Amino acid sequence: MRFTANMQQPDTLRAVLYGMSFLRKHCLIRVTDGRFTLISFKESLGQSATQIWAHLELTDIFSEIQIGSLDNDHINMELNLDHFVRALKSCTSSSDTVKVKLAKRGRIPYLVVSVDSPSYTSIKQEIPIKVIRENVLEGIAEPTIPNPDVSLELYRHVRSVLRICERYRNLTKHITIAANRAGELRIAIHNDDVTVDAKWTNLTLMLNGDSQEGDDESQEDLDKETLYSIVVNADELFHTLRICYASRRIIFCISDKYTLMLHVLLAGLDDHSYVSYYIPSLTL
């Protein structure tokens, strides 16, 4: 099994890994001839299990790539996210050269991250990994969800949403998210101790992947004022939104009382590289 490459976007990859690490410490990485996919979910997939699927174009992140394996040149590994983030923190300048490769010491496999810098001695870090055969992953697939009832692009509001969620998580374990096709988003707490409701308006409505202005004629037959809502874990929503620091666009997609999907397009990369967060609605 062979994987060696030079890393072109260490800062972007580190931001994605860092954001994922707040929800879960281990991650499955799938490397093929075209994609670098990071998958994070609980071992027991239950109602409250948020899943993260980061689909990155291999050539967006790496160059001078060499891949080889007996599984049709597919490589699957599990590793600790904190270890990978720590290794990438050694890259402090755009002039640094970052290389990754698979290696073994005895029978133990490692992902080796080497940082060569003109300003200091080269740093090499070894991240223990667990190699997983392709046939073991046959039952793992990205969630299939209904078409969203409403999808809104947060654009410049995403950091204010993050700040509100940070306050709310100190008051409650669960947050209600509601949105409508008039471009309104609400994030609220409703319990015996407190009722709080924050609202954003004039957000961009997305239909079939395209933005739609609020007065577009194609929207006349839609019930714009109906609110579609879900209840989610407050901590998980807050940690999910941390990805905003690496994003250029975030789209909230709500399937009423079923799932919140955050579709995140990453800064510096094209639309073929993105992260999807699937947060199931809770039943209280």
PDB file of C-alpha atoms in Angstrom:
ATOM      1  CA  MET A   1       0.000   0.000   0.000  1.00  0.00           C
ATOM      2  CA  ARG A   2       1.411   3.370  -1.020  1.00  0.00           C
ATOM      3  CA  PHE A   3       0.313   6.986  -0.575  1.00  0.00           C
ATOM      4  CA  THR A   4       2.669   9.922  -0.906  1.00  0.00           C
ATOM      5  CA  ALA A   5       1.847  13.524  -1.807  1.00  0.00           C
ATOM      6  CA  ASN A   6       2.763  17.159  -1.333  1.00  0.00           C
ATOM      7  CA  MET A   7       0.079  19.161   0.449  1.00  0.00           C
ATOM      8  CA  GLN A   8      -1.089  22.330  -1.288  1.00  0.00           C
ATOM      9  CA  GLN A   9      -3.773  23.499   1.154  1.00  0.00           C
ATOM     10  CA  PRO A  10      -2.573  22.643   4.697  1.00  0.00           C
ATOM     11  CA  ASP A  11      -4.465  25.565   6.283  1.00  0.00           C
ATOM     12  CA  THR A  12      -7.792  24.590   4.703  1.00  0.00           C
ATOM     13  CA  LEU A  13      -7.408  20.930   5.612  1.00  0.00           C
ATOM     14  CA  ARG A  14      -6.371  21.817   9.162  1.00  0.00           C
ATOM     15  CA  ALA A  15      -9.459  24.044   9.567  1.00  0.00           C
ATOM     16  CA  VAL A  16     -11.754  21.236   8.390  1.00  0.00           C
ATOM     17  CA  LEU A  17     -10.098  18.696  10.696  1.00  0.00           C
ATOM     18  CA  TYR A  18     -10.147  21.138  13.614  1.00  0.00           C
ATOM     19  CA  GLY A  19     -13.852  21.784  13.197  1.00  0.00           C
ATOM     20  CA  MET A  20     -14.606  18.058  13.015  1.00  0.00           C
ATOM     21  CA  SER A  21     -12.534  17.317  16.127  1.00  0.00           C
ATOM     22  CA  PHE A  22     -14.923  19.199  18.438  1.00  0.00           C
ATOM     23  CA  LEU A  23     -17.676  16.704  17.663  1.00  0.00           C
ATOM     24  CA  ARG A  24     -15.646  13.521  17.497  1.00  0.00           C
ATOM     25  CA  LYS A  25     -12.008  12.591  17.993  1.00  0.00           C
ATOM     26  CA  HIS A  26     -11.650   9.853  15.379  1.00  0.00           C
ATOM     27  CA  CYS A  27     -12.150  10.081  11.661  1.00  0.00           C
ATOM     28  CA  LEU A  28     -12.243   7.693   8.714  1.00  0.00           C
ATOM     29  CA  ILE A  29     -10.249   8.861   5.688  1.00  0.00           C
ATOM     30  CA  ARG A  30     -10.830   7.404   2.223  1.00  0.00           C
ATOM     31  CA  VAL A  31      -8.261   8.142  -0.478  1.00  0.00           C
ATOM     32  CA  THR A  32      -9.016   7.321  -4.113  1.00  0.00           C
ATOM     33  CA  ASP A  33      -7.576   8.495  -7.404  1.00  0.00           C
ATOM     34  CA  GLY A  34      -9.878  11.519  -7.362  1.00  0.00           C
ATOM     35  CA  ARG A  35     -11.208  12.198  -3.847  1.00  0.00           C
ATOM     36  CA  PHE A  36      -9.978  12.703  -0.315  1.00  0.00           C
ATOM     37  CA  THR A  37     -13.008  11.982   1.871  1.00  0.00           C
ATOM     38  CA  LEU A  38     -13.216  12.443   5.627  1.00  0.00           C
ATOM     39  CA  ILE A  39     -16.080  10.732   7.453  1.00  0.00           C
ATOM     40  CA  SER A  40     -16.992  11.170  11.101  1.00  0.00           C
ATOM     41  CA  PHE A  41     -19.879   9.558  12.987  1.00  0.00           C
ATOM     42  CA  LYS A  42     -20.573   7.679  16.172  1.00  0.00           C
ATOM     43  CA  GLU A  43     -19.882   3.949  16.098  1.00  0.00           C
ATOM     44  CA  SER A  44     -23.523   3.359  17.013  1.00  0.00           C
ATOM     45  CA  LEU A  45     -25.595   5.468  14.637  1.00  0.00           C
ATOM     46  CA  GLY A  46     -28.609   6.587  16.617  1.00  0.00           C
ATOM     47  CA  GLN A  47     -31.189   9.315  16.403  1.00  0.00           C
ATOM     48  CA  SER A  48     -28.884  11.982  17.823  1.00  0.00           C
ATOM     49  CA  ALA A  49     -25.774  11.018  15.851  1.00  0.00           C
ATOM     50  CA  THR A  50     -24.471  13.901  13.771  1.00  0.00           C
ATOM     51  CA  GLN A  51     -22.544  12.761  10.715  1.00  0.00           C
ATOM     52  CA  ILE A  52     -19.842  14.720   8.886  1.00  0.00           C
ATOM     53  CA  TRP A  53     -18.830  13.977   5.293  1.00  0.00           C
ATOM     54  CA  ALA A  54     -16.043  16.130   3.860  1.00  0.00           C
ATOM     55  CA  HIS A  55     -15.569  15.571   0.132  1.00  0.00           C
ATOM     56  CA  LEU A  56     -12.352  17.160  -1.104  1.00  0.00           C
ATOM     57  CA  GLU A  57     -10.965  16.983  -4.615  1.00  0.00           C
ATOM     58  CA  LEU A  58      -7.627  15.230  -4.205  1.00  0.00           C
ATOM     59  CA  THR A  59      -5.872  17.680  -6.534  1.00  0.00           C
ATOM     60  CA  ASP A  60      -7.322  20.648  -4.586  1.00  0.00           C
ATOM     61  CA  ILE A  61      -5.401  19.517  -1.503  1.00  0.00           C
ATOM     62  CA  PHE A  62      -2.387  17.597  -2.855  1.00  0.00           C
ATOM     63  CA  SER A  63       0.091  17.510  -5.737  1.00  0.00           C
ATOM     64  CA  GLU A  64       2.645  14.929  -6.919  1.00  0.00           C
ATOM     65  CA  ILE A  65       0.295  12.195  -5.721  1.00  0.00           C
ATOM     66  CA  GLN A  66       1.171   8.498  -5.736  1.00  0.00           C
ATOM     67  CA  ILE A  67      -1.484   5.956  -4.703  1.00  0.00           C
ATOM     68  CA  GLY A  68      -1.345   2.190  -4.774  1.00  0.00           C
ATOM     69  CA  SER A  69      -3.162  -0.622  -2.973  1.00  0.00           C
ATOM     70  CA  LEU A  70      -4.609  -4.066  -3.547  1.00  0.00           C
ATOM     71  CA  ASP A  71      -8.127  -2.575  -3.057  1.00  0.00           C
ATOM     72  CA  ASN A  72      -8.299  -1.010  -6.540  1.00  0.00           C
ATOM     73  CA  ASP A  73      -5.925   1.736  -5.394  1.00  0.00           C
ATOM     74  CA  HIS A  74      -8.330   2.751  -2.626  1.00  0.00           C
ATOM     75  CA  ILE A  75      -6.863   3.485   0.801  1.00  0.00           C
ATOM     76  CA  ASN A  76      -8.970   3.602   3.972  1.00  0.00           C
ATOM     77  CA  MET A  77      -7.579   4.586   7.346  1.00  0.00           C
ATOM     78  CA  GLU A  78      -8.822   5.661  10.744  1.00  0.00           C
ATOM     79  CA  LEU A  79      -6.899   8.161  12.832  1.00  0.00           C
ATOM     80  CA  ASN A  80      -7.144  10.605  15.720  1.00  0.00           C
ATOM     81  CA  LEU A  81      -8.108  14.074  14.484  1.00  0.00           C
ATOM     82  CA  ASP A  82      -6.196  15.877  17.229  1.00  0.00           C
ATOM     83  CA  HIS A  83      -2.960  14.202  16.103  1.00  0.00           C
ATOM     84  CA  PHE A  84      -3.484  15.261  12.493  1.00  0.00           C
ATOM     85  CA  VAL A  85      -4.356  18.855  13.477  1.00  0.00           C
ATOM     86  CA  ARG A  86      -1.275  19.064  15.695  1.00  0.00           C
ATOM     87  CA  ALA A  87       0.952  17.864  12.855  1.00  0.00           C
ATOM     88  CA  LEU A  88      -0.428  20.471  10.436  1.00  0.00           C
ATOM     89  CA  LYS A  89       0.081  23.253  12.993  1.00  0.00           C
ATOM     90  CA  SER A  90       3.798  22.866  12.357  1.00  0.00           C
ATOM     91  CA  CYS A  91       3.190  24.550   8.999  1.00  0.00           C
ATOM     92  CA  THR A  92       3.370  28.266   9.806  1.00  0.00           C
ATOM     93  CA  SER A  93       4.239  29.861   6.466  1.00  0.00           C
ATOM     94  CA  SER A  94       3.127  29.648   2.855  1.00  0.00           C
ATOM     95  CA  SER A  95       6.769  28.947   1.971  1.00  0.00           C
ATOM     96  CA  ASP A  96       6.755  25.736   4.031  1.00  0.00           C
ATOM     97  CA  THR A  97       6.608  22.425   2.154  1.00  0.00           C
ATOM     98  CA  VAL A  98       4.298  19.802   3.653  1.00  0.00           C
ATOM     99  CA  LYS A  99       4.538  16.170   2.592  1.00  0.00           C
ATOM    100  CA  VAL A 100       2.486  13.166   3.678  1.00  0.00           C
ATOM    101  CA  LYS A 101       3.171   9.498   3.196  1.00  0.00           C
ATOM    102  CA  LEU A 102       2.191   6.131   4.583  1.00  0.00           C
ATOM    103  CA  ALA A 103       4.918   4.216   6.391  1.00  0.00           C
ATOM    104  CA  LYS A 104       5.388   1.314   8.788  1.00  0.00           C
ATOM    105  CA  ARG A 105       7.522   0.765  11.835  1.00  0.00           C
ATOM    106  CA  GLY A 106       7.513  -2.967  12.366  1.00  0.00           C
ATOM    107  CA  ARG A 107       3.863  -3.953  11.936  1.00  0.00           C
ATOM    108  CA  ILE A 108       2.447  -0.564  12.989  1.00  0.00           C
ATOM    109  CA  PRO A 109       1.262   1.732  10.143  1.00  0.00           C
ATOM    110  CA  TYR A 110       1.664   5.498  10.336  1.00  0.00           C
ATOM    111  CA  LEU A 111       0.725   8.564   8.363  1.00  0.00           C
ATOM    112  CA  VAL A 112       3.927  10.614   8.325  1.00  0.00           C
ATOM    113  CA  VAL A 113       3.597  14.410   8.019  1.00  0.00           C
ATOM    114  CA  SER A 114       6.838  16.238   7.189  1.00  0.00           C
ATOM    115  CA  VAL A 115       7.162  20.023   7.226  1.00  0.00           C
ATOM    116  CA  ASP A 116      10.218  21.561   5.544  1.00  0.00           C
ATOM    117  CA  SER A 117      10.724  25.245   6.277  1.00  0.00           C
ATOM    118  CA  PRO A 118      13.458  27.660   5.185  1.00  0.00           C
ATOM    119  CA  SER A 119      13.321  29.269   8.643  1.00  0.00           C
ATOM    120  CA  TYR A 120      13.758  26.231  10.924  1.00  0.00           C
ATOM    121  CA  THR A 121      14.775  22.593  11.029  1.00  0.00           C
ATOM    122  CA  SER A 122      12.404  20.205   9.298  1.00  0.00           C
ATOM    123  CA  ILE A 123       9.731  18.595  11.469  1.00  0.00           C
ATOM    124  CA  LYS A 124       8.455  15.057  10.993  1.00  0.00           C
ATOM    125  CA  GLN A 125       5.474  13.686  12.912  1.00  0.00           C
ATOM    126  CA  GLU A 126       4.096  10.147  12.816  1.00  0.00           C
ATOM    127  CA  ILE A 127       0.363   9.645  13.291  1.00  0.00           C
ATOM    128  CA  PRO A 128      -0.690   6.082  14.184  1.00  0.00           C
ATOM    129  CA  ILE A 129      -3.436   4.837  11.889  1.00  0.00           C
ATOM    130  CA  LYS A 130      -5.669   1.819  11.546  1.00  0.00           C
ATOM    131  CA  VAL A 131      -5.826   0.518   7.982  1.00  0.00           C
ATOM    132  CA  ILE A 132      -9.302  -0.669   6.984  1.00  0.00           C
ATOM    133  CA  ARG A 133     -10.045  -2.995   4.085  1.00  0.00           C
ATOM    134  CA  GLU A 134     -12.480  -1.861   1.421  1.00  0.00           C
ATOM    135  CA  ASN A 135     -14.969  -4.699   2.042  1.00  0.00           C
ATOM    136  CA  VAL A 136     -15.323  -3.679   5.696  1.00  0.00           C
ATOM    137  CA  LEU A 137     -16.831  -0.350   4.608  1.00  0.00           C
ATOM    138  CA  GLU A 138     -19.559  -1.727   2.368  1.00  0.00           C
ATOM    139  CA  GLY A 139     -22.297  -0.744   4.846  1.00  0.00           C
ATOM    140  CA  ILE A 140     -21.098   2.842   5.266  1.00  0.00           C
ATOM    141  CA  ALA A 141     -22.906   5.353   3.096  1.00  0.00           C
ATOM    142  CA  GLU A 142     -23.734   9.034   3.238  1.00  0.00           C
ATOM    143  CA  PRO A 143     -27.211   9.662   4.713  1.00  0.00           C
ATOM    144  CA  THR A 144     -30.126   9.796   2.320  1.00  0.00           C
ATOM    145  CA  ILE A 145     -32.499  12.563   3.346  1.00  0.00           C
ATOM    146  CA  PRO A 146     -35.714  13.980   1.894  1.00  0.00           C
ATOM    147  CA  ASN A 147     -35.537  17.066  -0.289  1.00  0.00           C
ATOM    148  CA  PRO A 148     -35.243  20.051   2.084  1.00  0.00           C
ATOM    149  CA  ASP A 149     -38.420  21.990   2.768  1.00  0.00           C
ATOM    150  CA  VAL A 150     -36.355  25.170   2.869  1.00  0.00           C
ATOM    151  CA  SER A 151     -32.714  26.040   2.154  1.00  0.00           C
ATOM    152  CA  LEU A 152     -31.199  29.392   3.092  1.00  0.00           C
ATOM    153  CA  GLU A 153     -27.734  30.744   2.501  1.00  0.00           C
ATOM    154  CA  LEU A 154     -26.380  32.385   5.667  1.00  0.00           C
ATOM    155  CA  TYR A 155     -23.649  34.372   3.898  1.00  0.00           C
ATOM    156  CA  ARG A 156     -22.512  37.254   6.173  1.00  0.00           C
ATOM    157  CA  HIS A 157     -24.834  36.217   9.037  1.00  0.00           C
ATOM    158  CA  VAL A 158     -23.144  32.934   9.865  1.00  0.00           C
ATOM    159  CA  ARG A 159     -20.863  34.336  12.571  1.00  0.00           C
ATOM    160  CA  SER A 160     -23.732  36.102  14.313  1.00  0.00           C
ATOM    161  CA  VAL A 161     -25.615  32.767  14.273  1.00  0.00           C
ATOM    162  CA  LEU A 162     -22.532  31.141  15.824  1.00  0.00           C
ATOM    163  CA  ARG A 163     -22.433  33.775  18.592  1.00  0.00           C
ATOM    164  CA  ILE A 164     -26.131  33.266  19.399  1.00  0.00           C
ATOM    165  CA  CYS A 165     -25.667  29.494  19.554  1.00  0.00           C
ATOM    166  CA  GLU A 166     -22.717  29.968  21.898  1.00  0.00           C
ATOM    167  CA  ARG A 167     -24.939  31.948  24.302  1.00  0.00           C
ATOM    168  CA  TYR A 168     -27.845  29.547  24.030  1.00  0.00           C
ATOM    169  CA  ARG A 169     -25.775  26.430  24.764  1.00  0.00           C
ATOM    170  CA  ASN A 170     -25.093  27.871  28.230  1.00  0.00           C
ATOM    171  CA  LEU A 171     -28.855  28.001  28.856  1.00  0.00           C
ATOM    172  CA  THR A 172     -30.155  24.767  27.371  1.00  0.00           C
ATOM    173  CA  LYS A 173     -29.297  21.400  25.860  1.00  0.00           C
ATOM    174  CA  HIS A 174     -31.670  21.773  22.920  1.00  0.00           C
ATOM    175  CA  ILE A 175     -32.258  24.494  20.343  1.00  0.00           C
ATOM    176  CA  THR A 176     -35.157  24.896  17.923  1.00  0.00           C
ATOM    177  CA  ILE A 177     -34.274  26.023  14.411  1.00  0.00           C
ATOM    178  CA  ALA A 178     -37.019  27.251  12.097  1.00  0.00           C
ATOM    179  CA  ALA A 179     -36.969  28.832   8.651  1.00  0.00           C
ATOM    180  CA  ASN A 180     -39.350  29.774   5.875  1.00  0.00           C
ATOM    181  CA  ARG A 181     -39.216  30.504   2.158  1.00  0.00           C
ATOM    182  CA  ALA A 182     -39.480  34.238   2.765  1.00  0.00           C
ATOM    183  CA  GLY A 183     -35.819  34.159   3.839  1.00  0.00           C
ATOM    184  CA  GLU A 184     -36.402  34.143   7.598  1.00  0.00           C
ATOM    185  CA  LEU A 185     -34.349  32.080  10.050  1.00  0.00           C
ATOM    186  CA  ARG A 186     -35.176  31.688  13.747  1.00  0.00           C
ATOM    187  CA  ILE A 187     -33.112  30.085  16.496  1.00  0.00           C
ATOM    188  CA  ALA A 188     -34.971  29.713  19.773  1.00  0.00           C
ATOM    189  CA  ILE A 189     -35.103  28.222  23.253  1.00  0.00           C
ATOM    190  CA  HIS A 190     -38.460  27.157  24.639  1.00  0.00           C
ATOM    191  CA  ASN A 191     -38.448  25.488  28.054  1.00  0.00           C
ATOM    192  CA  ASP A 192     -39.801  25.954  31.585  1.00  0.00           C
ATOM    193  CA  ASP A 193     -37.002  28.326  32.583  1.00  0.00           C
ATOM    194  CA  VAL A 194     -36.496  30.556  29.579  1.00  0.00           C
ATOM    195  CA  THR A 195     -37.931  31.533  26.213  1.00  0.00           C
ATOM    196  CA  VAL A 196     -35.600  33.312  23.799  1.00  0.00           C
ATOM    197  CA  ASP A 197     -35.953  33.825  20.056  1.00  0.00           C
ATOM    198  CA  ALA A 198     -33.380  35.296  17.664  1.00  0.00           C
ATOM    199  CA  LYS A 199     -34.374  36.094  14.089  1.00  0.00           C
ATOM    200  CA  TRP A 200     -32.578  36.864  10.822  1.00  0.00           C
ATOM    201  CA  THR A 201     -34.463  38.102   7.746  1.00  0.00           C
ATOM    202  CA  ASN A 202     -33.876  38.641   4.033  1.00  0.00           C
ATOM    203  CA  LEU A 203     -31.638  35.582   3.720  1.00  0.00           C
ATOM    204  CA  THR A 204     -31.141  34.145   0.243  1.00  0.00           C
ATOM    205  CA  LEU A 205     -33.500  31.295  -0.608  1.00  0.00           C
ATOM    206  CA  MET A 206     -31.881  28.406  -2.485  1.00  0.00           C
ATOM    207  CA  LEU A 207     -33.828  26.207  -4.903  1.00  0.00           C
ATOM    208  CA  ASN A 208     -32.257  23.362  -6.889  1.00  0.00           C
ATOM    209  CA  GLY A 209     -28.827  24.693  -5.991  1.00  0.00           C
ATOM    210  CA  ASP A 210     -29.571  28.215  -7.257  1.00  0.00           C
ATOM    211  CA  SER A 211     -30.278  31.382  -5.307  1.00  0.00           C
ATOM    212  CA  GLN A 212     -33.759  32.875  -5.612  1.00  0.00           C
ATOM    213  CA  GLU A 213     -34.603  36.441  -4.701  1.00  0.00           C
ATOM    214  CA  GLY A 214     -37.621  36.852  -2.449  1.00  0.00           C
ATOM    215  CA  ASP A 215     -39.812  38.520  -5.091  1.00  0.00           C
ATOM    216  CA  ASP A 216     -39.006  36.087  -7.928  1.00  0.00           C
ATOM    217  CA  GLU A 217     -42.110  35.159  -9.906  1.00  0.00           C
ATOM    218  CA  SER A 218     -41.249  31.453  -9.665  1.00  0.00           C
ATOM    219  CA  GLN A 219     -41.911  31.674  -5.918  1.00  0.00           C
ATOM    220  CA  GLU A 220     -45.489  32.941  -6.190  1.00  0.00           C
ATOM    221  CA  ASP A 221     -47.029  29.500  -5.769  1.00  0.00           C
ATOM    222  CA  LEU A 222     -45.045  28.695  -2.602  1.00  0.00           C
ATOM    223  CA  ASP A 223     -46.290  29.248   0.934  1.00  0.00           C
ATOM    224  CA  LYS A 224     -43.516  31.605   1.963  1.00  0.00           C
ATOM    225  CA  GLU A 225     -44.572  32.152   5.554  1.00  0.00           C
ATOM    226  CA  THR A 226     -44.798  28.518   6.695  1.00  0.00           C
ATOM    227  CA  LEU A 227     -42.035  27.743   9.194  1.00  0.00           C
ATOM    228  CA  TYR A 228     -40.208  24.419   8.927  1.00  0.00           C
ATOM    229  CA  SER A 229     -38.434  23.435  12.127  1.00  0.00           C
ATOM    230  CA  ILE A 230     -36.248  20.913  13.878  1.00  0.00           C
ATOM    231  CA  VAL A 231     -34.852  20.503  17.403  1.00  0.00           C
ATOM    232  CA  VAL A 232     -31.118  19.834  17.679  1.00  0.00           C
ATOM    233  CA  ASN A 233     -28.450  19.391  20.313  1.00  0.00           C
ATOM    234  CA  ALA A 234     -27.164  22.862  21.262  1.00  0.00           C
ATOM    235  CA  ASP A 235     -23.525  21.829  21.697  1.00  0.00           C
ATOM    236  CA  GLU A 236     -23.425  19.916  18.411  1.00  0.00           C
ATOM    237  CA  LEU A 237     -24.892  22.837  16.479  1.00  0.00           C
ATOM    238  CA  PHE A 238     -22.397  25.265  18.014  1.00  0.00           C
ATOM    239  CA  HIS A 239     -19.406  23.043  17.239  1.00  0.00           C
ATOM    240  CA  THR A 240     -20.697  22.386  13.732  1.00  0.00           C
ATOM    241  CA  LEU A 241     -20.867  26.112  12.994  1.00  0.00           C
ATOM    242  CA  ARG A 242     -17.180  26.522  13.861  1.00  0.00           C
ATOM    243  CA  ILE A 243     -16.513  25.469  10.266  1.00  0.00           C
ATOM    244  CA  CYS A 244     -17.558  29.020   9.308  1.00  0.00           C
ATOM    245  CA  TYR A 245     -13.952  30.143   9.798  1.00  0.00           C
ATOM    246  CA  ALA A 246     -12.909  27.963   6.832  1.00  0.00           C
ATOM    247  CA  SER A 247     -15.982  28.554   4.678  1.00  0.00           C
ATOM    248  CA  ARG A 248     -16.980  30.930   1.899  1.00  0.00           C
ATOM    249  CA  ARG A 249     -20.637  29.818   1.794  1.00  0.00           C
ATOM    250  CA  ILE A 250     -22.862  27.922   4.245  1.00  0.00           C
ATOM    251  CA  ILE A 251     -26.350  26.777   3.309  1.00  0.00           C
ATOM    252  CA  PHE A 252     -28.892  25.695   5.959  1.00  0.00           C
ATOM    253  CA  CYS A 253     -31.122  22.933   4.545  1.00  0.00           C
ATOM    254  CA  ILE A 254     -34.082  21.959   6.752  1.00  0.00           C
ATOM    255  CA  SER A 255     -36.238  18.880   6.281  1.00  0.00           C
ATOM    256  CA  ASP A 256     -39.128  19.537   8.649  1.00  0.00           C
ATOM    257  CA  LYS A 257     -38.795  17.598  11.924  1.00  0.00           C
ATOM    258  CA  TYR A 258     -36.215  15.322  10.315  1.00  0.00           C
ATOM    259  CA  THR A 259     -32.758  16.702   9.554  1.00  0.00           C
ATOM    260  CA  LEU A 260     -30.700  19.852   9.379  1.00  0.00           C
ATOM    261  CA  MET A 261     -28.014  19.604   6.712  1.00  0.00           C
ATOM    262  CA  LEU A 262     -25.285  22.233   6.551  1.00  0.00           C
ATOM    263  CA  HIS A 263     -23.701  22.392   3.113  1.00  0.00           C
ATOM    264  CA  VAL A 264     -20.337  24.148   3.458  1.00  0.00           C
ATOM    265  CA  LEU A 265     -18.270  25.387   0.528  1.00  0.00           C
ATOM    266  CA  LEU A 266     -14.673  25.959   1.544  1.00  0.00           C
ATOM    267  CA  ALA A 267     -12.592  29.109   1.162  1.00  0.00           C
ATOM    268  CA  GLY A 268      -9.976  28.880  -1.557  1.00  0.00           C
ATOM    269  CA  LEU A 269     -11.504  25.777  -3.188  1.00  0.00           C
ATOM    270  CA  ASP A 270     -14.085  25.304  -5.928  1.00  0.00           C
ATOM    271  CA  ASP A 271     -17.584  23.877  -5.478  1.00  0.00           C
ATOM    272  CA  HIS A 272     -16.380  20.286  -5.966  1.00  0.00           C
ATOM    273  CA  SER A 273     -14.789  20.390  -2.494  1.00  0.00           C
ATOM    274  CA  TYR A 274     -17.291  20.746   0.331  1.00  0.00           C
ATOM    275  CA  VAL A 275     -18.336  19.523   3.786  1.00  0.00           C
ATOM    276  CA  SER A 276     -21.812  18.228   4.646  1.00  0.00           C
ATOM    277  CA  TYR A 277     -23.056  18.048   8.236  1.00  0.00           C
ATOM    278  CA  TYR A 278     -26.153  15.948   8.916  1.00  0.00           C
ATOM    279  CA  ILE A 279     -27.815  16.783  12.249  1.00  0.00           C
ATOM    280  CA  PRO A 280     -30.925  14.702  12.987  1.00  0.00           C
ATOM    281  CA  SER A 281     -33.910  16.330  14.666  1.00  0.00           C
ATOM    282  CA  LEU A 282     -34.471  15.247  18.260  1.00  0.00           C
ATOM    283  CA  THR A 283     -37.741  13.965  19.647  1.00  0.00           C
ATOM    284  CA  LEU A 284     -38.291  15.492  23.100  1.00  0.00           C
TER     285      LEU A 284
END
